[in-house]
XYZ file of C-alpha atoms in Angstrom:
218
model
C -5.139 59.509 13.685
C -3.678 63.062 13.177
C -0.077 64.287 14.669
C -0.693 67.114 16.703
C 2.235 69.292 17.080
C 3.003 70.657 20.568
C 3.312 74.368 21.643
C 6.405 75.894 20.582
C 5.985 78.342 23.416
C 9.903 79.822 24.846
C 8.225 79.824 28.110
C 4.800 78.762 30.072
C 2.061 81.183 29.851
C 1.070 82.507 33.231
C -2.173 83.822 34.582
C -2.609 87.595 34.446
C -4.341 89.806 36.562
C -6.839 90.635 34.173
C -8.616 88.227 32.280
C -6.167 85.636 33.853
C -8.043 82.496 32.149
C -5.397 80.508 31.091
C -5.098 77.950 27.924
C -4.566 76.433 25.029
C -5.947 75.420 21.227
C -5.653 73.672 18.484
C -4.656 74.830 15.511
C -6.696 72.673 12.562
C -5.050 74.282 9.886
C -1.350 73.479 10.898
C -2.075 70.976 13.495
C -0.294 72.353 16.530
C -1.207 73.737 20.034
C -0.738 77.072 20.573
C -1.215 78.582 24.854
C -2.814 82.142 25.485
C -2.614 83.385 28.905
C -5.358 86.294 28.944
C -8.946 85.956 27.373
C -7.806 89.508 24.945
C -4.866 86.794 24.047
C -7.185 84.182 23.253
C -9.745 86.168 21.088
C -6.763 87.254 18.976
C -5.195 83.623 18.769
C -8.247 82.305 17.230
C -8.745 85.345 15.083
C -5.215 85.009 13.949
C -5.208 81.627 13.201
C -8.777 81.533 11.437
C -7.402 84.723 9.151
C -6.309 83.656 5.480
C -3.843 86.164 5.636
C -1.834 84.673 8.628
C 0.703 81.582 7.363
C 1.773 80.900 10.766
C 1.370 81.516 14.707
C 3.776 80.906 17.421
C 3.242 82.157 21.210
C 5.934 83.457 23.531
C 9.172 83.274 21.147
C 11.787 85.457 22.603
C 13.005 87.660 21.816
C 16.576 89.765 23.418
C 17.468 93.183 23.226
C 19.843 96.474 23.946
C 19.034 98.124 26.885
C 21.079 101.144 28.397
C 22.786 99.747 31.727
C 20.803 96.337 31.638
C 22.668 94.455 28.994
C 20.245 92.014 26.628
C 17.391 91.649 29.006
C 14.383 89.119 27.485
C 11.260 89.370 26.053
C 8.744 86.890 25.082
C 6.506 88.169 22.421
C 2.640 87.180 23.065
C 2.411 85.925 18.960
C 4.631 86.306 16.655
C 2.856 86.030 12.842
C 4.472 84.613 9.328
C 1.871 86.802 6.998
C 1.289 85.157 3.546
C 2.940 88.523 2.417
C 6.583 87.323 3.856
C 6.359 90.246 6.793
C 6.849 88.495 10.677
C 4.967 90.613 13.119
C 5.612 90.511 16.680
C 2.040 91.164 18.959
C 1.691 92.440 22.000
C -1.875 91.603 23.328
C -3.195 94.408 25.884
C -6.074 95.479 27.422
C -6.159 99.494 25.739
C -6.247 101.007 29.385
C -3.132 99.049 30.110
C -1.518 99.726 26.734
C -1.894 103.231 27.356
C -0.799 103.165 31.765
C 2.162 101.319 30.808
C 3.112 103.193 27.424
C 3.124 99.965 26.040
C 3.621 100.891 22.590
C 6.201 102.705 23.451
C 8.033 99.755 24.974
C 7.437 97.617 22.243
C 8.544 99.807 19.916
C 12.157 99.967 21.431
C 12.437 96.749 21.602
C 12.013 96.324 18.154
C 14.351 98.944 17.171
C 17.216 97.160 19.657
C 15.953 93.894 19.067
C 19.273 91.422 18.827
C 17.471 87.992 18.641
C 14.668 87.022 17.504
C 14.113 90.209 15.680
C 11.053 90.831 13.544
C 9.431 92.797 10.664
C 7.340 95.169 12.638
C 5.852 95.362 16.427
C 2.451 95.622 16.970
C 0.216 96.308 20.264
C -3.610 94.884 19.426
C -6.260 95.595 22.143
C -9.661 94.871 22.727
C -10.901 97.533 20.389
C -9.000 96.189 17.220
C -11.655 93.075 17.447
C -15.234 93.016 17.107
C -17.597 90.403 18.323
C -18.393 89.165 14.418
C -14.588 88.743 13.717
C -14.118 86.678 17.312
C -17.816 84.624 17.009
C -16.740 83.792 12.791
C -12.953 83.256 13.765
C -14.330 80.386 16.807
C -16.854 79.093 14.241
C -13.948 78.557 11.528
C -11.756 77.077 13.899
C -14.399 74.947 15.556
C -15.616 73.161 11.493
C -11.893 73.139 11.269
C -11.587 70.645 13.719
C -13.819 68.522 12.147
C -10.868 67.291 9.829
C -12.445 66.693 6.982
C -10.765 67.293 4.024
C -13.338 65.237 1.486
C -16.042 67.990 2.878
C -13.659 70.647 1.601
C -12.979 69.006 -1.484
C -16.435 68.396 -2.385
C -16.938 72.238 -1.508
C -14.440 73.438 -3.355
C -15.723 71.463 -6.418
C -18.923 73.508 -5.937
C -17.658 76.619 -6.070
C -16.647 77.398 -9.640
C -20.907 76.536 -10.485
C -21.529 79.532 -7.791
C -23.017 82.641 -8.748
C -21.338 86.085 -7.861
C -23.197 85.798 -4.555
C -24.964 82.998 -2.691
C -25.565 82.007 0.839
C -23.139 79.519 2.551
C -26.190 77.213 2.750
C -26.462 76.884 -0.738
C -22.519 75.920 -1.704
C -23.520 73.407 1.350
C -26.551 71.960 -0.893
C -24.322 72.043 -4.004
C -21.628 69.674 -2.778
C -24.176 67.052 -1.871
C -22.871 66.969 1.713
C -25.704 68.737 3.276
C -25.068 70.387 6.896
C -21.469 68.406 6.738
C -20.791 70.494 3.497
C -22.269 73.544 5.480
C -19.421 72.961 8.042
C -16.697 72.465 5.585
C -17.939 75.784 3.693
C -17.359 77.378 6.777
C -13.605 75.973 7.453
C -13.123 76.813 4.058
C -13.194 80.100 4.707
C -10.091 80.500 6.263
C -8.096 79.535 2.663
C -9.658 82.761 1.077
C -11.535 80.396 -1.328
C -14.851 82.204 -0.693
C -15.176 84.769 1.495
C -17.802 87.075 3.745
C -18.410 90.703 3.679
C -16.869 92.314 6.808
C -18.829 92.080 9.616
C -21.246 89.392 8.339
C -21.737 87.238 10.999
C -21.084 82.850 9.945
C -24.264 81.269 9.428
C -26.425 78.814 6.935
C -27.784 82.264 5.640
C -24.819 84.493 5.645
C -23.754 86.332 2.076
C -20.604 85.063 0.371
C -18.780 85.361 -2.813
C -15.799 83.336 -3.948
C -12.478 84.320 -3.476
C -11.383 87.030 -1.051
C -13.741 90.196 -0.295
C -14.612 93.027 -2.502
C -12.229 96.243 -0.507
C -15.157 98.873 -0.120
């Protein structure tokens, strides 16, 4: 049966006043949970964690910092990111109205800048409008095949891919590992390696263009 890791969550998400749903996932791809306390939080989480680009995701790490006349007061970061690139990126998740009433930026950006543990490569705020519904519906529908844990599926997959031809639909790597709507699934998981990839804003399904390796920059 697989080890699943538990949060490594600082503190215990609470409910906010917006978009207060409360929760947590699982991470298939390093087999730990991981909380989000908003629903903006949880749309990033699983686009984060479905993204090839992201090595790692932890939730409410703190973080302490300089502040004039307060001493090292605490922050816990919403995510903080290991990129395959070696950068750590602390993320702030809020709602743009929000980010903009409470000059969130701002605020995030001098705590980086006085940052004495826990310190990062770069602070980021992402709201609502850095996500579309495609990357949120493709991110849930990698995660969710993901769970599925089935790493002959992906082997058999990735077996098919070389015999691919520049472009082809995910159904049809599906019908060339033998594995039918199984090997549809793992094609799908699969696409969080960067082994085959989607155009931006193609949406996941049986039909849906794809090429192997990472996507053509337009």
């Amino acid at each position: 049966m697989r080890r699943i890791e538990p949060s490594v969550a600082h503190r215990i998400p609470r409910p906010k006043k917006r978009g207060s749903r409360t929760g947590s996932i699982v991470d298939p791809f390093r087999w730990v949970v991981i909380r989000f306390e908003s629903g903006l939080e949880e749309d990033v989480l699983f686009s984060l964690v479905a993204s090839p680009d992201v090595r790692a995701v932890r939730e409410q790490q703190l973080i302490r910092y300089r502040c004039p006349n307060s001493g090292t007061p605490e922050y816990h970061s919403d995510y903080q990111v290991d990129w395959w690139s070696g950068v750590v990126s602390t993320i702030e998740c809020k709602y743009d109205e929000d980010s903009e009433r409470k000059a969130v930026p701002a605020k995030i950006g001098g705590i980086g800048r006085n940052a004495v543990l826990g310190t990062t490569d770069d602070y980021r705020v992402v709201t609502q409008f850095d996500l579309d519904d495609i990357t949120i519906a493709n991110a849930r529908a990698i995660v969710a095949c993901a769970l599925d844990d089935d790493p002959e599926g992906l082997e058999a997959v990735r077996r098919a891919l070389p015999g691919m031809p520049e472009g082809f639909a995910l159904g049809d790597v599906a019908d060339a590992s033998g594995l039918g709507f199984r090997g549809y699934r793992a094609a799908v998981a699969l696409l969080q390696s960067g082994a085959l990839s989607l155009a931006p804003g193609v949406a996941v399904s049986p039909d849906a263009r794809a090429r192997v390796g990472r996507p053509v920059a337009s």
